XYZ file of C-alpha atoms in Angstrom:
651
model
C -7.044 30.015 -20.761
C -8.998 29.504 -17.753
C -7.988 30.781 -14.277
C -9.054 28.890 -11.327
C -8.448 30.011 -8.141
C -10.486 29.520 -4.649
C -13.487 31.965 -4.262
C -12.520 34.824 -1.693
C -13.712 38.153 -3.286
C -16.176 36.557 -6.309
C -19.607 35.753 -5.045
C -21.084 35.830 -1.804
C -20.385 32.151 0.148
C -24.056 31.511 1.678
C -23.283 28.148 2.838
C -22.357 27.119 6.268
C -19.213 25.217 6.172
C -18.431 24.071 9.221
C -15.249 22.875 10.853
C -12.908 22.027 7.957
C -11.053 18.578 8.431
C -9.350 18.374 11.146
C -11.670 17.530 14.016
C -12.241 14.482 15.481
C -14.431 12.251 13.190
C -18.393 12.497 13.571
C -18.112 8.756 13.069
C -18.253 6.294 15.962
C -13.917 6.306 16.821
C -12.289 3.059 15.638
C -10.540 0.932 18.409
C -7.644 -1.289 17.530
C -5.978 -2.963 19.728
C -2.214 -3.048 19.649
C -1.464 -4.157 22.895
C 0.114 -7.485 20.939
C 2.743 -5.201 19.427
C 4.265 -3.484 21.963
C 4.774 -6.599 24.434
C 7.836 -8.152 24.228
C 8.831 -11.318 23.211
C 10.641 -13.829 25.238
C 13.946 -12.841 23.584
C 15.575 -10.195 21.127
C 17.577 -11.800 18.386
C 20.536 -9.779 18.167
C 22.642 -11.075 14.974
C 22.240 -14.273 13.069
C 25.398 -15.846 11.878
C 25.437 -17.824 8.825
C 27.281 -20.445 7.316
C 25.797 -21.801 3.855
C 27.829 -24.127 1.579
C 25.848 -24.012 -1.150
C 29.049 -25.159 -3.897
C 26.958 -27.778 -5.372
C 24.342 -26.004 -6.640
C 25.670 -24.463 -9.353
C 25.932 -27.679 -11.505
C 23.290 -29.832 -12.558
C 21.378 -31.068 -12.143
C 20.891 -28.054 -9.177
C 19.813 -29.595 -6.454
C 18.022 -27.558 -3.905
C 19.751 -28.935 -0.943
C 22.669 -27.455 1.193
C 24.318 -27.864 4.249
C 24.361 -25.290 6.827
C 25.156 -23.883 10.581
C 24.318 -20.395 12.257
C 24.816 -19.016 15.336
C 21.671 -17.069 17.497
C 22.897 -14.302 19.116
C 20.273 -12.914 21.369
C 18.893 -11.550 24.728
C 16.584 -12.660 26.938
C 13.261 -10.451 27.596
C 11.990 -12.785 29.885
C 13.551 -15.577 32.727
C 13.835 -18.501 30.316
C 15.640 -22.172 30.039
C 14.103 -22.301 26.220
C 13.555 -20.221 22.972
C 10.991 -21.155 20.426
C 12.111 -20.681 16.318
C 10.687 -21.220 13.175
C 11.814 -23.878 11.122
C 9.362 -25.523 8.754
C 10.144 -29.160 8.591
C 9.450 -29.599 5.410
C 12.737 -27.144 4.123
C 14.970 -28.205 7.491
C 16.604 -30.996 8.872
C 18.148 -30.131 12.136
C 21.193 -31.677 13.213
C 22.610 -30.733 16.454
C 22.555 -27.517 18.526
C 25.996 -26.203 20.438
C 26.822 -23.444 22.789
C 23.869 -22.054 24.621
C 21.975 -25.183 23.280
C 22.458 -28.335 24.858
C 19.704 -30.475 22.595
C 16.307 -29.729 20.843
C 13.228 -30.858 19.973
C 11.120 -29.980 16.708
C 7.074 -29.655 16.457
C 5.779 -29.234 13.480
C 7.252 -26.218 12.169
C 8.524 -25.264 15.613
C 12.075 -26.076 16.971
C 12.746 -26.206 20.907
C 16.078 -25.317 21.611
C 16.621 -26.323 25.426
C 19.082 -23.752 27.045
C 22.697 -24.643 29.413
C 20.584 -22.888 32.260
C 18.093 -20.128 33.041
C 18.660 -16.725 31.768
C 17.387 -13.253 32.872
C 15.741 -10.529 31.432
C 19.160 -8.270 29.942
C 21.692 -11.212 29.466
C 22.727 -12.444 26.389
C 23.591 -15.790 25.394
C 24.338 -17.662 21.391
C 22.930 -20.722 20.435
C 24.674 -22.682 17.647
C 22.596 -25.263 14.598
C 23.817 -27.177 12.432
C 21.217 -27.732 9.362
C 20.385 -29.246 5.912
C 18.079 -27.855 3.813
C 16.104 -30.405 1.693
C 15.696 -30.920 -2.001
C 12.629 -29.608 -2.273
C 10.783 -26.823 -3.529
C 9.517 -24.305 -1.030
C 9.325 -20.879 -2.602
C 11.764 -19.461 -0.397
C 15.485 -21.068 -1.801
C 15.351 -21.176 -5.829
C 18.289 -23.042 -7.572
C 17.760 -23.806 -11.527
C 20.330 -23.671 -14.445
C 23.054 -21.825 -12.385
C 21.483 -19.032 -10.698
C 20.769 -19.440 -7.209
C 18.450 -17.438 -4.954
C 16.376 -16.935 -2.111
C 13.161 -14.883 -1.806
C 11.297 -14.653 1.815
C 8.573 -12.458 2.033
C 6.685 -12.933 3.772
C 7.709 -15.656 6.072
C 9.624 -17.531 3.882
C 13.277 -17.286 5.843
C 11.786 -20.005 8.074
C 12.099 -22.070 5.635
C 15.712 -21.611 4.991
C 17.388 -21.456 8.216
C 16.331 -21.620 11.830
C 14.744 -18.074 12.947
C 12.456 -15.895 14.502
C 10.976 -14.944 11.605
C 8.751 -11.616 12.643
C 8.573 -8.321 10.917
C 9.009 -6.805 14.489
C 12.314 -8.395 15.259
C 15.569 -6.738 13.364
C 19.159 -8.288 13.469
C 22.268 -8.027 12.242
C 23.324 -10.301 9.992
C 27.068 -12.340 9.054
C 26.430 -14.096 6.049
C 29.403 -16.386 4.487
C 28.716 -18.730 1.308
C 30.934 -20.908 -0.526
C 30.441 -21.379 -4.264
C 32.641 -22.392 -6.875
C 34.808 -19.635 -8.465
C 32.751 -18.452 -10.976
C 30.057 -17.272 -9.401
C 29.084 -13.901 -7.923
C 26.677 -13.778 -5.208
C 25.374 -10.386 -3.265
C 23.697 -10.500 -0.487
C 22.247 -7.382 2.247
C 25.171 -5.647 4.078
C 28.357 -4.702 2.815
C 30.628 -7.442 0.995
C 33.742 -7.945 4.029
C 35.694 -10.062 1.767
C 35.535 -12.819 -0.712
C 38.433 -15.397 -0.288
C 39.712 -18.385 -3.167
C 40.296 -21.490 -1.412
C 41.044 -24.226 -3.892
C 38.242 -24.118 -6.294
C 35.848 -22.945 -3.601
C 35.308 -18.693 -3.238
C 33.690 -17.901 0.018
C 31.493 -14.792 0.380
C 31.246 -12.800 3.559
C 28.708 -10.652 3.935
C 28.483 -8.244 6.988
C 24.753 -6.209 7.676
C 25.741 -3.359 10.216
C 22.396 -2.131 10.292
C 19.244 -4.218 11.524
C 17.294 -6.028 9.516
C 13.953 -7.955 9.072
C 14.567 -11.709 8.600
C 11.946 -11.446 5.106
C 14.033 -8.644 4.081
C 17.206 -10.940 3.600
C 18.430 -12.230 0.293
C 21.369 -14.153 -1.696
C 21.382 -13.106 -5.133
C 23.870 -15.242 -7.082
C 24.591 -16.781 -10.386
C 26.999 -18.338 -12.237
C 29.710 -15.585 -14.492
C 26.833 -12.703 -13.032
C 28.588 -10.033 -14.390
C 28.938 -6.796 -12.227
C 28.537 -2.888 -12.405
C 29.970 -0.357 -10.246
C 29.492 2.984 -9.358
C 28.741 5.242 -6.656
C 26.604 7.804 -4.749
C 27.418 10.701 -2.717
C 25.492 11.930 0.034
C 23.649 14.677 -0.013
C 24.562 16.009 3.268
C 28.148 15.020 2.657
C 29.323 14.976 -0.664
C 32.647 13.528 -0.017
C 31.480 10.569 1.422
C 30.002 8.086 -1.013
C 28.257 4.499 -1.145
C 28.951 1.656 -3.727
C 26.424 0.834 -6.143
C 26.431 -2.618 -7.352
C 24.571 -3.941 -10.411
C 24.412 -7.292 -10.931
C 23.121 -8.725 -14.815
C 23.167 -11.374 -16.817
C 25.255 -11.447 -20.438
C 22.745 -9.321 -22.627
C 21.112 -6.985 -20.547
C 20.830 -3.677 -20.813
C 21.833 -1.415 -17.481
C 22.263 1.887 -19.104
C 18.754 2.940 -17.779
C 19.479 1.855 -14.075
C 23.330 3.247 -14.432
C 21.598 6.622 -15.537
C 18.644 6.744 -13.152
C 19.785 5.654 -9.506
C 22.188 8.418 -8.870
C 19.019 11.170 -9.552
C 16.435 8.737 -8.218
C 18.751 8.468 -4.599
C 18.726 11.784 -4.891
C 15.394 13.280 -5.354
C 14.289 10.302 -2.324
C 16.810 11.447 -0.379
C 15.558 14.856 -0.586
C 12.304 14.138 0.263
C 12.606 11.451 3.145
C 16.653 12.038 4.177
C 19.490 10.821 2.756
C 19.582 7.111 1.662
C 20.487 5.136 5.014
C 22.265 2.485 4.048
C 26.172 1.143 3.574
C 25.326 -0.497 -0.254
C 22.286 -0.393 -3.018
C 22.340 -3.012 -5.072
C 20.096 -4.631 -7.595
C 19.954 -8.140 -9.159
C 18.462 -9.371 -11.770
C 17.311 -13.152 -11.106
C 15.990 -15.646 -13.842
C 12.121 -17.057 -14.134
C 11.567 -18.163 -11.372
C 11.408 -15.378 -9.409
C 8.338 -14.783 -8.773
C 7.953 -10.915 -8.461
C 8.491 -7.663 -10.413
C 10.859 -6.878 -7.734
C 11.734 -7.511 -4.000
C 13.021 -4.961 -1.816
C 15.482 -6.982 0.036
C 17.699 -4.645 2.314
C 20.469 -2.714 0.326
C 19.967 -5.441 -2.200
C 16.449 -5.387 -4.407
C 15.960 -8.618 -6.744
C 14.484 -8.248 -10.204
C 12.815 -10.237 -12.637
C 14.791 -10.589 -15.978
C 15.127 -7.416 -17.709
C 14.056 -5.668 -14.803
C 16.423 -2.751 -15.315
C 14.147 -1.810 -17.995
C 11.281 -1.533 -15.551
C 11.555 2.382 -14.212
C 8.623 2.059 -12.060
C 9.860 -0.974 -10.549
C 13.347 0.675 -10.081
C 11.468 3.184 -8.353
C 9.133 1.353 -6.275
C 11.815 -1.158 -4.414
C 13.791 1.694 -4.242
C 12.093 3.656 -2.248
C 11.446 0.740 0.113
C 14.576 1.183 1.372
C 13.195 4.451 3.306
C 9.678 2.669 3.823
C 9.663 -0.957 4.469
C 13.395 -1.722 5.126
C 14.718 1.466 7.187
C 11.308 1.790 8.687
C 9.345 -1.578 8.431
C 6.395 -2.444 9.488
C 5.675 -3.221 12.977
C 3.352 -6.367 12.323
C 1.667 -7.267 8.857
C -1.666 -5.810 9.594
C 0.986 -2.821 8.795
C 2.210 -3.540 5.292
C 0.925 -0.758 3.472
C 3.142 1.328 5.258
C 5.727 -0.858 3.201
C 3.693 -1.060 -0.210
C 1.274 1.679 -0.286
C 4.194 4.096 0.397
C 6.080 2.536 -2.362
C 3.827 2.537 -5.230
C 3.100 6.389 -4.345
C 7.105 7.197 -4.552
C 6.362 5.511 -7.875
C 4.573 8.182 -8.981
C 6.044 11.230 -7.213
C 9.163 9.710 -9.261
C 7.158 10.429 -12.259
C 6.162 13.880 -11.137
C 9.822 14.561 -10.613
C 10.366 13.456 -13.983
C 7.768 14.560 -16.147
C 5.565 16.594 -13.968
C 2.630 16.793 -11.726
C -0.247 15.479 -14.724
C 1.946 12.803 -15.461
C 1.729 12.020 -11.479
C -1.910 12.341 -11.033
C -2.817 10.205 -14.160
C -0.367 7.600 -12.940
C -1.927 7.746 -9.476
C -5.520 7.685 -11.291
C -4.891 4.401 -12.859
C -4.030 3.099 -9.410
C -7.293 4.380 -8.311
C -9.195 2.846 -11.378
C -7.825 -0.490 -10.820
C -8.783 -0.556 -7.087
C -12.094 0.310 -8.142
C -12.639 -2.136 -10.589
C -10.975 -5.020 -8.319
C -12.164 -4.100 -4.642
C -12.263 -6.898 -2.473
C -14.490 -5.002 0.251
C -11.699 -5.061 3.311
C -10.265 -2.228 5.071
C -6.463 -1.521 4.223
C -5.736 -2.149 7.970
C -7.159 -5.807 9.435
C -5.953 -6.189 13.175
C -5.793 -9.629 12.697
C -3.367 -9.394 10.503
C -1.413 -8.579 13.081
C -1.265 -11.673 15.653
C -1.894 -14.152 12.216
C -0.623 -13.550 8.933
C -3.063 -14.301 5.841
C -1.767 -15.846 2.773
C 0.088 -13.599 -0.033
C -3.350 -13.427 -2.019
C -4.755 -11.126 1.094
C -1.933 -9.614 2.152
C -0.566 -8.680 -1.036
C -4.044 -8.061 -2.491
C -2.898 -5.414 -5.223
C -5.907 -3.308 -5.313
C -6.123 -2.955 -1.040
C -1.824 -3.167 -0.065
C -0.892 -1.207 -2.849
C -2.817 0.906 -5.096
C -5.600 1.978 -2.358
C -2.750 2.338 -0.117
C -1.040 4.994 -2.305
C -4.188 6.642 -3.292
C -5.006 7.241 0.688
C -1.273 9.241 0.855
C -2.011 11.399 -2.399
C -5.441 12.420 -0.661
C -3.479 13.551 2.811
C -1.937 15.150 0.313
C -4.274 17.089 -0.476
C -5.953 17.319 2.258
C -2.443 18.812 3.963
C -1.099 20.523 1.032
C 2.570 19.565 -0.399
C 4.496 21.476 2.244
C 2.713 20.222 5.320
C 2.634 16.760 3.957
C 6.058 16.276 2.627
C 6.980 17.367 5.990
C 4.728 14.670 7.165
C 6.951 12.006 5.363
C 10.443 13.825 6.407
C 9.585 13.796 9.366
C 8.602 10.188 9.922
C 11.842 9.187 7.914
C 13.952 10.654 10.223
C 12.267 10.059 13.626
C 14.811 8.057 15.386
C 12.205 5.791 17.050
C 11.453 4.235 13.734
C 14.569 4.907 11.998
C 16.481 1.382 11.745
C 13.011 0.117 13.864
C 9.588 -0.407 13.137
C 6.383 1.646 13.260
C 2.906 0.479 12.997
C 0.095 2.449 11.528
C -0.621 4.370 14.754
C 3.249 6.041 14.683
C 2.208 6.938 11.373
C -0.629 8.980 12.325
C 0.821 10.136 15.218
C 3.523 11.593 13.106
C 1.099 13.186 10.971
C -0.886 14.825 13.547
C 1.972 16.605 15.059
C 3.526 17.911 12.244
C -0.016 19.072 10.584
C -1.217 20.399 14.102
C -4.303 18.568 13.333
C -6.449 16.003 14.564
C -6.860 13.410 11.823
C -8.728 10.399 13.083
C -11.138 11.111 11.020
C -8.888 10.685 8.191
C -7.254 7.702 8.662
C -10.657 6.314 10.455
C -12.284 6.205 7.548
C -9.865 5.315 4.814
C -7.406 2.722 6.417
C -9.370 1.004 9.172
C -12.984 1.242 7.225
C -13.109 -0.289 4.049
C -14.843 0.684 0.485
C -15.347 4.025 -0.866
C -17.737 6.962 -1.349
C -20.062 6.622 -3.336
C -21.308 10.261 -4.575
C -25.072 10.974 -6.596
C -24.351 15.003 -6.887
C -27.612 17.213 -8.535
C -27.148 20.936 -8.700
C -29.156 23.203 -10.283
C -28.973 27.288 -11.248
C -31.721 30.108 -10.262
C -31.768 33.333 -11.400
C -32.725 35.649 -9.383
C -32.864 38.782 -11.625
C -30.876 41.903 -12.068
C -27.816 39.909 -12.807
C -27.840 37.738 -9.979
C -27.901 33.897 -9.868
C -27.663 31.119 -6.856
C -25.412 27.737 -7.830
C -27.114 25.357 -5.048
C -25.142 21.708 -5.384
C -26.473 19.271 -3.027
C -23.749 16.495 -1.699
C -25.410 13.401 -0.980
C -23.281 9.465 -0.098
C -25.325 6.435 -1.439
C -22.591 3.814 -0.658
C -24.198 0.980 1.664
C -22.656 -1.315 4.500
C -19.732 1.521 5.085
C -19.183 4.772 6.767
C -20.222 7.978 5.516
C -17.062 9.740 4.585
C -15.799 13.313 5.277
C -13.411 14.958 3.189
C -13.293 18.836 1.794
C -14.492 18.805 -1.536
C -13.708 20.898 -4.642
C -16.173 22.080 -7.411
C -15.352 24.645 -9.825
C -18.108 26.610 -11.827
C -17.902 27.487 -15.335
C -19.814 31.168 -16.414
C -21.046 31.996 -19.858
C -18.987 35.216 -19.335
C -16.126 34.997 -17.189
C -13.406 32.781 -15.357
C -14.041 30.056 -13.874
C -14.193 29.579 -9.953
C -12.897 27.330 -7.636
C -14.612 26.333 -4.043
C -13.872 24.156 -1.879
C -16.606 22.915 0.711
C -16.293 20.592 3.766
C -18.800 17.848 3.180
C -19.074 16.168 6.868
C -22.611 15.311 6.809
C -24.854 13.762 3.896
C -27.571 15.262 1.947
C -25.531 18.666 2.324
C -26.508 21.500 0.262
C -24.460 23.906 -0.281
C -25.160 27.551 -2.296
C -22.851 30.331 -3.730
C -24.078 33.717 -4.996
C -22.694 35.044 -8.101
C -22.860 38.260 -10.650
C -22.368 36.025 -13.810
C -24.608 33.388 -15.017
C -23.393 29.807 -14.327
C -23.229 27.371 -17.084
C -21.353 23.677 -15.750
C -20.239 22.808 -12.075
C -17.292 19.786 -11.929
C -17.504 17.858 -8.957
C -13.871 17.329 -7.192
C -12.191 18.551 -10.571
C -8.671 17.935 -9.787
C -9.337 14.734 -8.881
C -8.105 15.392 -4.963
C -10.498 12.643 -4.240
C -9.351 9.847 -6.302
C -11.004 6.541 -4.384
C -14.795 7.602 -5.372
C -17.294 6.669 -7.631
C -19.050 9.643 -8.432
C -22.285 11.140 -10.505
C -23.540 14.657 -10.866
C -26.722 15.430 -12.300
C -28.958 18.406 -12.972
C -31.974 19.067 -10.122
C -32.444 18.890 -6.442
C -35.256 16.566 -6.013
C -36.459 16.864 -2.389
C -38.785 14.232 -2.204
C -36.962 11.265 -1.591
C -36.037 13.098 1.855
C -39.487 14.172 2.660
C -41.093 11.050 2.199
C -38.643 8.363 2.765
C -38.310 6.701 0.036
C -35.033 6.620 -1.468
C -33.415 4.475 -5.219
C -29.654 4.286 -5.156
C -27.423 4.806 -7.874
C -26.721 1.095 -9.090
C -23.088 -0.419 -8.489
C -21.226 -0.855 -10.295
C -21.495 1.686 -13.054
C -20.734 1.611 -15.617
C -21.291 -2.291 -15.208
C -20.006 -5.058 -17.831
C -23.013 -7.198 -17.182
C -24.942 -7.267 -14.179
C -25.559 -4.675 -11.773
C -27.364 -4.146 -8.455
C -29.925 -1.761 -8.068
C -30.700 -1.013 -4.644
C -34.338 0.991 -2.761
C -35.968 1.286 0.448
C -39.295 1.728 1.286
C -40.280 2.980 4.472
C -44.100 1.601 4.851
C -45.781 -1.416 3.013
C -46.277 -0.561 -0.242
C -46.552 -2.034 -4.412
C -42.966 -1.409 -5.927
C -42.977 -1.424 -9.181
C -38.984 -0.913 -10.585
C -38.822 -0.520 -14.354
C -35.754 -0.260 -17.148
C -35.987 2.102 -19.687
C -34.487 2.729 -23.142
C -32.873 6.576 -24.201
C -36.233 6.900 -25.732
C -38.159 6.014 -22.286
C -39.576 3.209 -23.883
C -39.884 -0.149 -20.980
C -37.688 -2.668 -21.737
C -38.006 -4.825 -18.646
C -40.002 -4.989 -15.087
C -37.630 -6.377 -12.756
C -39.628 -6.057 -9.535
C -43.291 -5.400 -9.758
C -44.699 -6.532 -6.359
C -45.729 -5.879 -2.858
C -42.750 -4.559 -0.330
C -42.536 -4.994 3.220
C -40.998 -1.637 4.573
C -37.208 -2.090 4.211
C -33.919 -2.194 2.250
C -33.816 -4.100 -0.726
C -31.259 -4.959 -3.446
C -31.903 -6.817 -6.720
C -29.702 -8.110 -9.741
C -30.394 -6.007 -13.526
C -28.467 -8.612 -16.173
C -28.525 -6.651 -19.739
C -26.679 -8.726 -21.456
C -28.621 -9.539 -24.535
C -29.109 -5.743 -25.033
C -26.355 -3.267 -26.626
C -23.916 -0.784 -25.197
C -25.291 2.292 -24.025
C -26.928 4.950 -21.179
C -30.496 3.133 -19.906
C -32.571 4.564 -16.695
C -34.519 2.709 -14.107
C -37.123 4.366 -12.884
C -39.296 3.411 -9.226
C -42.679 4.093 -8.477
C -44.190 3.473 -5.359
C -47.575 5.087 -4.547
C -47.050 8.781 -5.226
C -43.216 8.657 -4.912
C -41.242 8.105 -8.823
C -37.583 8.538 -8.961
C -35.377 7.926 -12.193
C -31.838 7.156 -12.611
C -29.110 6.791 -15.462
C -26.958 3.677 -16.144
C -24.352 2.941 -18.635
C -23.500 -0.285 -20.018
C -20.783 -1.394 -21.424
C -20.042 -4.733 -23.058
């Protein structure tokens, strides 16, 4: 067995570390401007009031249309005779506005409701409209073979019934839908009552809690069959919550039944009890267009999605991150996704352990890797126009880059610190219920911690890409016993910042345990040294994988020369490549480059570049696909100056 512990005692540390993480960033400081976030709108919707008769589409042949009123309730934040809503006129037909509202006017996907008189900033006022939706298809109201639903994110409720239809601005909702009697329909809230009225049964739905108009659903179907149980608080056992599971004839629930009451739990331990009056799940048919949605107190699931425990896990944990605590604007959103697909996996170290957590949250990082678009997880312009589902959604950025950023404040912080990080922000009353933007968030962090962490977040949410590490080390004895380990640090990645982080290498010994250090690498090129008693055999760059969104080499020998004299050769990207690959060099005078690729056997195989250089940065293609699988080099000579490098190719 091999024990692996930080070097304190063993060896003499020679190199200078520095300040460990938790200055301010060496980098130049990012500036975002959120200005746009914090100013108010002209009014606060308060509660939106629904009416939806949606009886006839239950029966074929479905139609998509419905008839429909609400009523606005909200205050003004400025003096105004008007309020501005979304309604896309393609979904809506307005009819007539009461109340408040004395007529309208619509603009393309604007409607102008003109107000009895001029309010204030502080009163309140209601605005009543009376709707159709149309028979169309619109990706926000589904209705096919009997099961009717809606699905908004992330602007989608516009398109359904008049709204301001922002992330930023929470209501409560009164939601009352008549269907015929044998269907069952759910919706967010709590279920007030559900009354027969000749062959009509209306639905009313009260929200008590706030709520984001993407974050509202109606989940219904015709004979949905229903499953009930219930969870008790943590902090107060005898007071319980319903749990409602809603399934088609067929399916299998004995997974979900089994899993929510521990899952609430073990969330609920870690972020605060579950906030809510209801959870409920719904399974929808093919159409919906998701794994899952984390509608508020009521997640949607594709069919058979109670067999999907990561997806259980994921929209359930969005009830803590993206529905209790939303996101303040959309440049936001991996405070809604990036959190959830890391409770994924911390529900899988609950459940089967910590190397069941960090391979899950490895394959995250492998398929950012292999898909990375090249933008930052935060864009500010995200936050005054919202991109289309592709960006926004963008798996490999939103989600799994977003999740691999909190398991590396992880451990950066440690598990106590850190899990205190995400208590804490749970339960912080200006968020709770609210909305926090990525700046709350870090704030958070940095008071809890102690710590500074700009630096962090500066260069792994608002700065895109990756490091890109080309390690060499190398052993010298020094007689009697006594040997150096010197491991030299160096960044390669172009067009991004260099990025600081504490790093881990542990050394293996031909005759005793094996040791664990941990360096600060803030500057590149760093070369660090350790003196031991035993002779060194292997050194493991970042060996529990505490740095997960890397690409990293580590070869034998410190080869000084590229520093000396300027020249440098890159490490190609990607690698290992599929096809084609870019090699990248600089030269800093005007010189004859000549850039070859080599076989195992060092035989030449091709000359990509044999020419004159201007001095500069260059990058070039390297296709090898008519060649087999397997490790190649490319090796560049320029004048005096020859450097080699490894590549592996894979078909």
């Amino acid at each position: 067995m091999k024990h692996r512990f930080v070097i304190l005692l063993c060896g003499i540390f020679l190199a200078t570390l520095g300040t460990f993480p938790g200055h301010a960033s060496s980098q130049n400081p990012v500036t975002i401007d959120t200005a746009h976030f914090y100013m108010k709108h002209s009014y606060d919707v308060l509660k939106y009031t629904l009416n939806i008769d949606l009886y006839s589409n239950f029966s074929s042949p479905f139609p998509k249309s419905f008839s429909a009123k609400e009523v606005i309730r909200f205050r003004a934040d400025s003096v105004l005779n008007i309020i501005k809503l979304n309604a896309v006129a393609t979904s809506l037909e307005i009819d007539s506005v009461g109340l408040a509202g004395i007529s309208f006017s619509t603009l393309g996907d604007t409607l102008t409701v003109q107000l009895n008189r001029v309010y204030n900033p502080g009163e309140i006022a209601e605005v009543r409209i009376c709707f159709k939706h149309k028979n169309v298809t619109d990706n926000a109201f589904y209705s096919s073979n009997g099961c009717v639903f809606t699905d908004f994110p992330p602007e989608g409720a516009r398109k359904v019934f008049p709204c301001w239809d922002r992330p930023s601005d929470k209501a409560l909702t009164v939601i009352t839908a008549k269907v015929p009697l044998i269907v069952r329909l759910g919706s967010t809230g709590s279920l007030a009552d559900s009354v027969i009225s000749g062959d009509s049964l209306f639905y009313h739905w009260v929200n008590h809690d706030p709520v984001s108009t993407y974050l509202i659903t109606l989940s219904s179907k015709n004979i949905f069959l229903v499953s009930e149980l219930y969870w008790h608080k943590t902090a107060n056992p005898s007071d319980s919550i319903p749990v409602k599971i809603y399934y088609k004839s067929g399916e299998n629930i004995t997974m979900i039944r089994n899993m929510i009451v521990p899952l609430t739990n073990y969330f609920s331990l870690k972020f605060g009890d579950y906030p809510f009056e209801k959870i409920g799940f719904a399974t929808l048919n093919g159409a919906f267009p998701w794994g899952g949605m984390e509608n508020q107190t009521m997640v949607n699931l594709m069919p058979n999605g109670y067999a999907q425990e990561n997806i259980i896990a994921h929209e359930h944990s969005h009830q803590w991150f993206g529905d209790m605590i939303t996101c303040g604007t959309w440049a936001d959103i991996w405070l809604n996704e990036g959190f959830g697909t890391f409770c994924e996996a911390l529900w899988m170290e609950n459940t089967n352990g910590y190397a069941a957590y960090l391979n899950k949250m490895t394959g995250l990082a492998g398929v950012y890797l292999s898909q990375n678009p090249g933008w930052p997880v935060y864009n500010p312009l995200w936050a005054l126009h919202t991109p289309s589902s592709n960006f926004l959604y963008n798996t490999a950025i939103c989600y799994n880059k977003g999740a691999c950023v909190l398991h590396q404040l992880r451990c950066v912080l440690g598990d106590e610190v850190f899990f205190d990080v995400m208590h804490t922000y749970a339960s912080d009353t200006n968020f709770r219920f609210k909305n926090a933007i990525t700046e709350n968030f870090i704030a958070i962090a940095n008071q809890v911690s102690g710590q500074d962490l700009q630096w962090f977040f500066d260069e792994w949410i608002y700065e895109p890409n990756h490091p890109v590490y080309n390690n060499h080390y190398e052993f010298i004895d020094e007689g009697s016993g006594n040997w150096i380990v010197k491991f030299l640090i160096e960044q390669i990645q172009p067009n991004t910042v260099f990025f600081t982080m504490p790093v881990e290498l542990l050394i293996g010994f031909a005759d005793g345990p094996d040791t664990l250090v941990q360096v600060n690498n803030n500057l590149n090129n760093q070369v660090f040294e350790f003196s031991f008693q035993h002779k060194p055999l292997t050194v493991a760059f970042d060996p529990n994988r505490k740095i997960l969104l890397k690409v990293a080499t580590t070869l034998v020998g410190i080869d000084k020369k590229e520093d000396d004299a300027g020249f440098r050769l890159f490490q190609n990207r990607p690698n290992p490549f599929g096809q084609t690959t870019m090699i990248e060099y600089s030269v800093p005078v005007a010189i004859p480059v000549r850039i070859t690729i080599l076989d195992p056997t060092g035989k030449v195989i091709a000359v990509p570049v044999n020419k004159n250089h201007s001095a500069g940065h260059y990058s070039i293609p390297v296709n090898l696909a008519k060649l087999s699988s397997g490790v190649y080099y490319y090796r560049m000579e320029a004048g005096t100056y020859s450097s080699t490098r490894k590549m592996i190719f894979t078909k």
